[in-house]
XYZ file of C-alpha atoms in Angstrom:
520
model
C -1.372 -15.148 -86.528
C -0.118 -14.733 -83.236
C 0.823 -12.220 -80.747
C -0.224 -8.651 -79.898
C 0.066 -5.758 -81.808
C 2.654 -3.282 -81.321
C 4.310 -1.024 -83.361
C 8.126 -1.969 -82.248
C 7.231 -5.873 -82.811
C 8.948 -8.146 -85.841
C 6.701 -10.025 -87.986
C 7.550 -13.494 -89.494
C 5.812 -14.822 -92.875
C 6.684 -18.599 -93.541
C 4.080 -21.182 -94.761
C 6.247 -23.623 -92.449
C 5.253 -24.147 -88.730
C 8.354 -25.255 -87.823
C 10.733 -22.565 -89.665
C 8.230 -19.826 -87.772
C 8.777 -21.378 -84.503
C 12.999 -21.376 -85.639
C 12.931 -17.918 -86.188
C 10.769 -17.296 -83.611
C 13.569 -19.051 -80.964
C 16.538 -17.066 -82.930
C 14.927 -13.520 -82.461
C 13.622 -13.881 -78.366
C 16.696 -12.919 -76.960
C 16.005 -9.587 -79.062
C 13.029 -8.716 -76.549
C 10.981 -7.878 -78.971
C 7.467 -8.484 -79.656
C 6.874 -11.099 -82.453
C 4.063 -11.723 -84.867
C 3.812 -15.122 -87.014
C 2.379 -14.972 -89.822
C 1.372 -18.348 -91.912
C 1.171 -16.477 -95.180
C 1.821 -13.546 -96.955
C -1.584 -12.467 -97.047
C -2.608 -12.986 -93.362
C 1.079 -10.364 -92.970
C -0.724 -8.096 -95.198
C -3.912 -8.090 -93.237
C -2.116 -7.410 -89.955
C -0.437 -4.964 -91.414
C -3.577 -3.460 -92.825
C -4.093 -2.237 -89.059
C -1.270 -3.066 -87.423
C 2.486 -1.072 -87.248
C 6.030 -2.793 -87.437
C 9.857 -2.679 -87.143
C 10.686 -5.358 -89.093
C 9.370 -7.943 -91.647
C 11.167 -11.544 -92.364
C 9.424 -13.241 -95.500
C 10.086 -16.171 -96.446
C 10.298 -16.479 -100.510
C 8.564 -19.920 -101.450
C 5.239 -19.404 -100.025
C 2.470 -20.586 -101.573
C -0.011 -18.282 -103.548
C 1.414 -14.754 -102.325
C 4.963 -15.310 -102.468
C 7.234 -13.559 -100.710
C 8.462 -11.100 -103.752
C 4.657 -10.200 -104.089
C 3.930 -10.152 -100.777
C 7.295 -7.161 -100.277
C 6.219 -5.430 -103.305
C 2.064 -5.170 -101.527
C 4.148 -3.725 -98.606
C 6.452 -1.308 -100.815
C 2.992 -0.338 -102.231
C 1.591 1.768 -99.715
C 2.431 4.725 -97.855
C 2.292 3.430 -94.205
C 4.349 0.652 -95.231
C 6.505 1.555 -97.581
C 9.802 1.846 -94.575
C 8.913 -0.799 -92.985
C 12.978 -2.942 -93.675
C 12.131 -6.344 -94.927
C 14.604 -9.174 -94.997
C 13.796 -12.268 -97.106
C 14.418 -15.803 -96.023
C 15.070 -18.154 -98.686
C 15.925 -22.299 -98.688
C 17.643 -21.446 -102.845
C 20.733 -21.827 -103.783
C 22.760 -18.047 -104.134
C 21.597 -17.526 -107.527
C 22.868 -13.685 -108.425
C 19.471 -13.719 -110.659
C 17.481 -14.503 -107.858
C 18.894 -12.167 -105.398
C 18.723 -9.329 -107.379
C 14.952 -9.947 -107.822
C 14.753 -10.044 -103.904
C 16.532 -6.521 -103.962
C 14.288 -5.302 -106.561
C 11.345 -6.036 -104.357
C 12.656 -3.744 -101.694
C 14.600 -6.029 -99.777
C 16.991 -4.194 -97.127
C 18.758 -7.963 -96.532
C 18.769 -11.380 -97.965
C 19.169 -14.927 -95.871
C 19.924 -18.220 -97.298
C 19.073 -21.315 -95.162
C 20.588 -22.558 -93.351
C 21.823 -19.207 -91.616
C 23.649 -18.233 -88.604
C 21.217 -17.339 -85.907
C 23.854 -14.945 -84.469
C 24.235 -13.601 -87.982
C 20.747 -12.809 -88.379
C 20.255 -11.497 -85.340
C 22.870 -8.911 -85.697
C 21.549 -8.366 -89.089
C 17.540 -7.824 -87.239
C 19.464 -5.879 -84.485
C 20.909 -3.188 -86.943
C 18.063 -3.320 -89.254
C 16.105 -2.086 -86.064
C 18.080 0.231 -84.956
C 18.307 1.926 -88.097
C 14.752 1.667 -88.855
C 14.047 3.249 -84.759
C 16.473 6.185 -86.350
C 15.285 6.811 -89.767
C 11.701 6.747 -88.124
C 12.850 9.645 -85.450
C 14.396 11.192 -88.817
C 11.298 11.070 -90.088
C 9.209 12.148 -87.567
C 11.369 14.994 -87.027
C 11.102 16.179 -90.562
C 7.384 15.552 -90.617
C 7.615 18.159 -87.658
C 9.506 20.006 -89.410
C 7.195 20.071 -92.295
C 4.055 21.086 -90.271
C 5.780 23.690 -88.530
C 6.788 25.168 -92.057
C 3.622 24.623 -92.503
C 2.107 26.241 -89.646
C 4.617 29.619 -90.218
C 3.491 29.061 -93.840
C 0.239 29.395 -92.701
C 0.839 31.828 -90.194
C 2.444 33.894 -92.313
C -0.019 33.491 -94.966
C -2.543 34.786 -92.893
C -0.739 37.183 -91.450
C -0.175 38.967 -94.446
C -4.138 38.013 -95.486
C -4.941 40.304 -92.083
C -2.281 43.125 -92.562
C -3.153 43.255 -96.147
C -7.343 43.454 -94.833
C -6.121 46.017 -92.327
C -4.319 47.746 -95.255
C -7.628 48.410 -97.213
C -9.456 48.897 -93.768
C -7.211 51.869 -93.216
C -7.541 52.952 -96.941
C -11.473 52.590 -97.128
C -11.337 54.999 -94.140
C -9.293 57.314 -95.178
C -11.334 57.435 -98.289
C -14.899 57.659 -97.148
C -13.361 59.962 -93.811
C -15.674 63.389 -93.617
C -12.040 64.813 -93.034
C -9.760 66.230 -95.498
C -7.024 63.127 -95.917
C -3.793 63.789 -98.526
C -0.563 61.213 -98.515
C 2.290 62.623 -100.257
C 5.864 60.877 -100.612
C 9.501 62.811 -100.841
C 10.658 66.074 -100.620
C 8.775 66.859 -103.225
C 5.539 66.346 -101.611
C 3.811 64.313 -104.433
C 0.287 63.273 -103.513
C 0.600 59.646 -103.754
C -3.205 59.659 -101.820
C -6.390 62.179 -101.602
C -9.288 60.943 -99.963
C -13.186 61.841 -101.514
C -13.688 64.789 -98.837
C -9.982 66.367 -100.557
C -11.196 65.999 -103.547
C -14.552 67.929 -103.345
C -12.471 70.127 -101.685
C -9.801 70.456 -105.460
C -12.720 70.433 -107.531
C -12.126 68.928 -111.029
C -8.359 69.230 -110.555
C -5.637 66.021 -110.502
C -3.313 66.361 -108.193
C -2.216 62.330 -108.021
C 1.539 61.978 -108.886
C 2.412 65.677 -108.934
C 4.018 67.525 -106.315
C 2.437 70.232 -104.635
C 3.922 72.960 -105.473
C 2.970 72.430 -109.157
C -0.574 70.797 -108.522
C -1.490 73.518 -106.196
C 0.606 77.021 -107.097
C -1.823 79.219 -105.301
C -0.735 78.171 -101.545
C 2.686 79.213 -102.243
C 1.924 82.526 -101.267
C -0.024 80.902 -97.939
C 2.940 79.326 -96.434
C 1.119 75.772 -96.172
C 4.367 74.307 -98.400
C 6.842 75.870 -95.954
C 5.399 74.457 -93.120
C 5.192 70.815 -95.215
C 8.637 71.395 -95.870
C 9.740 71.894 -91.903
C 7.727 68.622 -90.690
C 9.364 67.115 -93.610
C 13.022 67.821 -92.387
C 12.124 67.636 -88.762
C 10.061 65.446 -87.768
C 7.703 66.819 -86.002
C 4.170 67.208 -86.459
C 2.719 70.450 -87.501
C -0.617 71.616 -86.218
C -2.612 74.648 -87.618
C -5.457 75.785 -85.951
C -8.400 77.846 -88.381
C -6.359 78.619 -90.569
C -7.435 80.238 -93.705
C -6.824 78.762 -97.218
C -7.876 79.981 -100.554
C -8.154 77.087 -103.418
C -9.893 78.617 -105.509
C -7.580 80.350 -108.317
C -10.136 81.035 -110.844
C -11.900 83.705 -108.975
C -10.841 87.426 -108.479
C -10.987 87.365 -105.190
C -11.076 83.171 -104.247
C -12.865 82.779 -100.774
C -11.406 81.605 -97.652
C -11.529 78.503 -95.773
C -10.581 77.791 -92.913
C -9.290 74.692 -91.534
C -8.069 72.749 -88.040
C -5.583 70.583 -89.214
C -2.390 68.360 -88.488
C 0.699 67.564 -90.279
C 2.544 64.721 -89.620
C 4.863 62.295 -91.314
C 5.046 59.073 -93.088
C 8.101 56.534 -92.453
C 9.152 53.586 -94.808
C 10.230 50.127 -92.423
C 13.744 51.301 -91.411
C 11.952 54.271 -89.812
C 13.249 57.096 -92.181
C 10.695 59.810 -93.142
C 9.540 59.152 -96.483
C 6.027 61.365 -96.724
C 3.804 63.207 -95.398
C 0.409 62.998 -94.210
C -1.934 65.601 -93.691
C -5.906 65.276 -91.579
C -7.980 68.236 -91.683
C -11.429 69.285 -90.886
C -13.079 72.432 -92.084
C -14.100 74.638 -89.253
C -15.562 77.682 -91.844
C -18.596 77.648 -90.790
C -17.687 77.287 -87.321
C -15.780 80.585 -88.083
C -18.297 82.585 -90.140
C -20.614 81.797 -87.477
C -18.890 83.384 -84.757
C -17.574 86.432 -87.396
C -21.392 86.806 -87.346
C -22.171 86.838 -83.509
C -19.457 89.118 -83.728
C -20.727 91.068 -86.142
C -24.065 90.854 -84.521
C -22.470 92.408 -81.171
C -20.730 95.114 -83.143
C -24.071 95.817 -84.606
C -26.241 95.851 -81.784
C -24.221 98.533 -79.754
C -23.819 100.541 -83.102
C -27.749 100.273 -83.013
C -27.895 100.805 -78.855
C -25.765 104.153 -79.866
C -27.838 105.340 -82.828
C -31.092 104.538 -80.860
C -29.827 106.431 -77.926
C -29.587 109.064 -79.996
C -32.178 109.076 -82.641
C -34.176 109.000 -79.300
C -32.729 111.917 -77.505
C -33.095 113.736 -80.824
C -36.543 114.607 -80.615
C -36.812 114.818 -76.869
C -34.063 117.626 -76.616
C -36.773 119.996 -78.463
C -39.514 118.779 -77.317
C -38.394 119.251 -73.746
C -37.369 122.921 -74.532
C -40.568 124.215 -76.181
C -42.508 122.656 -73.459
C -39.763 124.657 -70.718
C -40.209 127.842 -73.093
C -43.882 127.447 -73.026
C -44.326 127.261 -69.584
C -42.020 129.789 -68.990
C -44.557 132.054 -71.057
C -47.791 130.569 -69.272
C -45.814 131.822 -65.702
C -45.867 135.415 -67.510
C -48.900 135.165 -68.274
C -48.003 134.917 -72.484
C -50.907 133.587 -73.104
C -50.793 134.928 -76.847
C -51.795 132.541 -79.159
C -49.476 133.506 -82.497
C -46.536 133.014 -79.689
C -47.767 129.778 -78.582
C -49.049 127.643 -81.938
C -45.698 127.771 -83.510
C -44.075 126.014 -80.424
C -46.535 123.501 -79.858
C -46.994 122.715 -83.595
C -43.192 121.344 -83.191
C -43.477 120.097 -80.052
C -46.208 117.851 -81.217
C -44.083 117.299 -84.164
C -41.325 116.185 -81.932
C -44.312 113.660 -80.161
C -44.660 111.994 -83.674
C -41.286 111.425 -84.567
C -40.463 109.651 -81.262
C -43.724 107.693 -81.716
C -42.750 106.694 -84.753
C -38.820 105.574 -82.953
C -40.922 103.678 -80.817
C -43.275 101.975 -82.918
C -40.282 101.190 -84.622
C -38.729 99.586 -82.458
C -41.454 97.768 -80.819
C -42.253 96.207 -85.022
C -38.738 94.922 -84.617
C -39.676 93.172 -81.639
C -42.687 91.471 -82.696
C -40.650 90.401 -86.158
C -37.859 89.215 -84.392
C -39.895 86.935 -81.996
C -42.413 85.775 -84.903
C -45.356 87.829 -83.533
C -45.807 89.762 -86.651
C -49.472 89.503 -87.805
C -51.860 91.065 -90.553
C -54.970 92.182 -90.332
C -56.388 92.049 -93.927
C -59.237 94.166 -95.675
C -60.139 95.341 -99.072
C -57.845 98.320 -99.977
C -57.012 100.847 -102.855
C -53.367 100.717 -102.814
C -53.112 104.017 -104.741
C -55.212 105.590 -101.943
C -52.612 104.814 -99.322
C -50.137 105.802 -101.244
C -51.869 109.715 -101.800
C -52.630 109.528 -98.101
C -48.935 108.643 -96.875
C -47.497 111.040 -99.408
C -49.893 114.253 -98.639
C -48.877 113.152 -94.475
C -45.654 113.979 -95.326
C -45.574 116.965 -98.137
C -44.022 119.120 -94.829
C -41.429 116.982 -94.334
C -40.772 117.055 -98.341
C -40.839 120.924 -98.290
C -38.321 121.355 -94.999
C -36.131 118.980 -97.405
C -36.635 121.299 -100.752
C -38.439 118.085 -102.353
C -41.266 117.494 -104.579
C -43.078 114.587 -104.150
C -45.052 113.554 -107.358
C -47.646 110.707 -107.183
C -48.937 108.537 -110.372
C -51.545 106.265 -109.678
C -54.500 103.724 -110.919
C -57.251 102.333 -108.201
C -55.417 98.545 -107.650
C -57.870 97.092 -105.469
C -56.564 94.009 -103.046
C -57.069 92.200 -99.782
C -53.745 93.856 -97.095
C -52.853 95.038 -94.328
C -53.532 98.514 -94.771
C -51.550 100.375 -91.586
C -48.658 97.923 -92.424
C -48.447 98.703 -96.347
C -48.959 102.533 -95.086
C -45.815 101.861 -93.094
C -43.567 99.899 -96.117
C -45.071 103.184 -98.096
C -43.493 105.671 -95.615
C -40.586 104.237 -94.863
C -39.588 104.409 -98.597
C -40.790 107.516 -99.043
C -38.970 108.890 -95.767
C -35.614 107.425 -97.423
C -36.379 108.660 -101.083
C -36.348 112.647 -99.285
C -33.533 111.939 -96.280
C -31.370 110.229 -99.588
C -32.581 112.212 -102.596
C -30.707 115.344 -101.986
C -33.698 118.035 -102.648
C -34.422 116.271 -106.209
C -37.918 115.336 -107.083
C -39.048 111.988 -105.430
C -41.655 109.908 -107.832
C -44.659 107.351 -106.882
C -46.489 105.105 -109.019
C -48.716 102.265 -108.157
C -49.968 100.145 -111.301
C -50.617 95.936 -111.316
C -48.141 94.398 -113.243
C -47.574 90.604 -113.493
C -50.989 89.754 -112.094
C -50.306 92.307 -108.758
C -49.988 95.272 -107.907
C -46.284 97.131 -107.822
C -45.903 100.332 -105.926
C -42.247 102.010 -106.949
C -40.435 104.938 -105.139
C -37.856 106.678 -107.304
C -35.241 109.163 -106.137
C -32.333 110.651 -107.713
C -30.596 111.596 -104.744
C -26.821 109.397 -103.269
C -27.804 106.076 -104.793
C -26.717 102.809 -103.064
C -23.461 100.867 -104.306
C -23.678 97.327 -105.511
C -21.694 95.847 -102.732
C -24.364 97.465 -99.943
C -28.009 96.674 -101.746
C -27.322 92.764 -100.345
C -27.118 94.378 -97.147
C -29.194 97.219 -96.516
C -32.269 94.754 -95.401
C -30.833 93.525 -93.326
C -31.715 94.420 -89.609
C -29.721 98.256 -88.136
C -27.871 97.818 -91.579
C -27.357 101.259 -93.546
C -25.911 101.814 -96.291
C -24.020 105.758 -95.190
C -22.597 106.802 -92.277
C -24.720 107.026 -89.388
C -22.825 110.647 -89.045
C -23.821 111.793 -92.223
C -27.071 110.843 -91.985
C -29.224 109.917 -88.861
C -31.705 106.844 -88.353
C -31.375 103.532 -86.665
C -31.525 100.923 -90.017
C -34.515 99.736 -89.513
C -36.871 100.896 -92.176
C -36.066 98.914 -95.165
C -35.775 95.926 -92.448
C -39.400 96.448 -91.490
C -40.465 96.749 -94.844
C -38.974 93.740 -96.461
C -40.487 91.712 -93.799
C -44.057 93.478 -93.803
C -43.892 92.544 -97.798
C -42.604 89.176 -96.924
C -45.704 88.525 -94.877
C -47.855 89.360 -97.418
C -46.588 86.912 -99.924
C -44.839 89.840 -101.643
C -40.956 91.068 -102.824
C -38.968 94.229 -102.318
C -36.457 95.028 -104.631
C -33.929 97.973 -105.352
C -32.265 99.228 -108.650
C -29.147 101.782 -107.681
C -25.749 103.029 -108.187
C -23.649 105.296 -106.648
C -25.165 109.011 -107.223
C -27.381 107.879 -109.907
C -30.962 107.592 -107.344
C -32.412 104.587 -106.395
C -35.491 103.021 -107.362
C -37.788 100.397 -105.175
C -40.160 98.297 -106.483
C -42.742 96.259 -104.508
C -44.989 93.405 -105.657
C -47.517 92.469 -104.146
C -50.198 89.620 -104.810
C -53.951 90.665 -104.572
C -54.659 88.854 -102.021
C -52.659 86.750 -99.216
C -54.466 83.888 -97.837
């Protein structure tokens, strides 16, 4: 072996010394790097880590002929292109020649040969070997850069595709209302989780709207689908109130922020819709409340006003009428009893405004407290009742009272109070008719219950009327601030208790409160 390795060189097989050094002196004007090989094994072990343009074998070698040694080369994959010519001293035997060709022979010499021959035969051989390698070479670019886009595109699609359920897990699991439809139709191709809490056990997938949801046809929402749907432009609603809820008499309202917007296939026509909304009802209730709360408080600033001045207007005029008589020198008593008896009269009731008012306080800031003692709850109740017989006769009511001794640990001023403040509604409400108290235990208590048969209360106002300045009449038809049954709901409350009310409209109302023996 002989030479250095290069991948543009020729290599030469020949067991003869002399026919290598022939060939050698034919193929130098060629320029060309040349290998010499002594055998065709030592040209398969070059070749093992070596390149080449061109291989001349000679055919009589001994043990790895030249046949054998083509068809090693043919064998692998490195190889395999590498144009081989053979050199053979035979005579032209067709037989013989076609086994040469067999082997993978690009050319076949005869000695003696024409140098010039041969080399025009090496220099073609090369040339097309330099262009079938480019050839190759190209298409092996060729082939990794398919591969590559193939690749490329593979993951491409792998990311859009990941992106694709990215989007759609969102959309899904988003707190926000999320619906897809498709066509003019609207037909809900998608509804997130958050929708369809929202639908309850309904199926709206594959219908269209109209038919999955009838009960917004009368709410617009479809029109407005129908406009972003022919125009193009997003559609944005701002709390606006929706009712889903067919199977109820009167279904309640939600209300909703939301956005309409569509959907276009890849040529960049509209093809759906999409709608993103989040519920804002509590957002709204809340401020219907503060609202209400306002409205409420200057109703309340009104009636207090003048539940206040009420009182004081008479008071203030006995006490000028009484000094007027004093400056006379009146000084009869018959004269002057009557006018302080309702002047001190007048005292009470705007103590008991105040008081009032100042138990509204403490509730409201969480200052309410009880002082507890042993107490016969029927005895409060004959105490509060006999305090205000007057006020029962001046209102042309009887006040009966049916009691047992129900001993328990309470606060016994603040039960006095629950007990008047019923019993002051029972005569303002019961329209001269008898008023009834019992005390008894029942379910391990005691239960007091004040009975009337005067307006009653409607259904729709007993959720209400405990609630703080709530009333259930007109504040013109009758006076007071709404703060009794307030006061005593939360007096009961305190003591572990409940306050309850049986009415209807002019049938009298009846209230019942438990209380447990003791509160500890």
């Amino acid at each position: 072996m002989s030479s250095p390795a290069q991948s543009d060189c020729i290599l030469i097989a020949d067991d003869h010394p002399a026919n290598l050094l022939a060939l050698e002196a034919v193929l130098e004007p060629l320029d060309r790097p040349i290998i010499k090989s002594s055998s065709g094994i030592e040209a398969l072990r070059y070749l093992l880590d070596h390149d080449c343009s061109l291989a001349l074998l000679d055919v009589a070698m001994p043990g790895l002929d030249g046949f054998e040694t083509a068809a090693l080369i043919r064998s692998r994959e490195r190889t395999r292109h590498i144009p081989i010519i053979f050199i053979s001293a035979s005579a032209r035997d067709e037989t013989y020649v076609f086994k040469g060709y067999a082997q993978g022979a690009i050319d076949y010499v005869v000695k003696p040969f024409d140098p010039d021959v041969l080399r025009a035969k090496v220099t073609n051989l090369l040339a097309l070997y330099r262009r079938s390698e480019e050839m190759r070479h190209e298409a092996a670019l060729r082939g990794r850069e398919r591969d590559e886009l193939r690749e490329k595109e593979q993951e491409a699609r792998a990311e859009a595709e990941a992106q694709r359920k990215r989007l759609h897990t969102l959309l899904v699991q988003s707190p926000a209302v999320v619906a897809i439809t498709k066509g003019p139709e609207h037909v809900f191709e998608l509804v997130n989780e958050r929708c369809q809490r929202l639908l309850g056990s309904r199926q709206v997938l594959g219908k269209p709207a109209r038919e999955a949801l009838p009960e917004l046809l009368t709410q617009d929402v479809w029109k407005s689908a129908d406009a972003v749907y022919e125009s193009g432009n997003a559609f944005v609603g701002t709390e606006a109130a929706i009712s889903l809820d067919e199977s109820r008499e009167e279904p309640q309202r939600q209300f909703f922020n939301f956005v309409v917007q569509p959907t276009r296939d890849p040529a960049g026509n509209i093809d759906g819709l999409m709608l993103h909304a989040f519920e804002v009802t509590d957002q709204v209730r809340a401020r219907e409340r503060e609202r209400d709360a306002i409205r409420l408080r200057d109703e309340f600033l009104s009636i207090a006003s003048h539940e206040l001045r009420t009182p004081l207007t008479p008071l203030r005029l006995q006490l000028q009428s009484t000094l007027k008589c004093l400056d006379k020198g009146e000084t009869d008593e018959a004269d002057l009893r009557p006018r302080l008896e309702l002047a001190l009269r007048q005292t009470v009731r705007l103590g008991i405004l105040v008081t009032d008012l100042l138990e509204v306080s403490r509730i409201s800031s969480g200052r309410l407290t009880l002082q507890l003692e042993e107490m016969d709850l029927a005895e409060s109740v004959r105490d509060v009742a006999e305090r205000h017989e007057p006020e029962a006769r001046n209102a042309g009511t009887t006040i009966s009272v049916q009691t047992e001794p129900v001993i328990g640990r309470w606060d016994r001023l603040r039960i006095e109070q629950v007990i008047a403040n019923l019993l002051v509604n029972a005569i303002k409400y019961g329209g001269g008719l008898p008023v009834r108290l019992t005390v008894e235990r029942a379910d391990g208590g005691a239960r007091l219950t004040v009975r009337d048969e005067g307006i009653g209360i409607s259904t729709e106002d007993q959720d209400r009327i405990f609630d703080r300045f709530e009333r259930a009449v007109s504040v013109r038809s009758y006076g007071g601030m709404g703060l009794g049954l307030y006061i005593a709901q939360q007096i009961v409350d305190a003591h572990g208790g409940r306050i309850q009310v049986r009415s209807a409209r002019g049938e009298g109302s009846t209230f019942m409160v438990d209380l447990p023996m003791s509160r500890e």
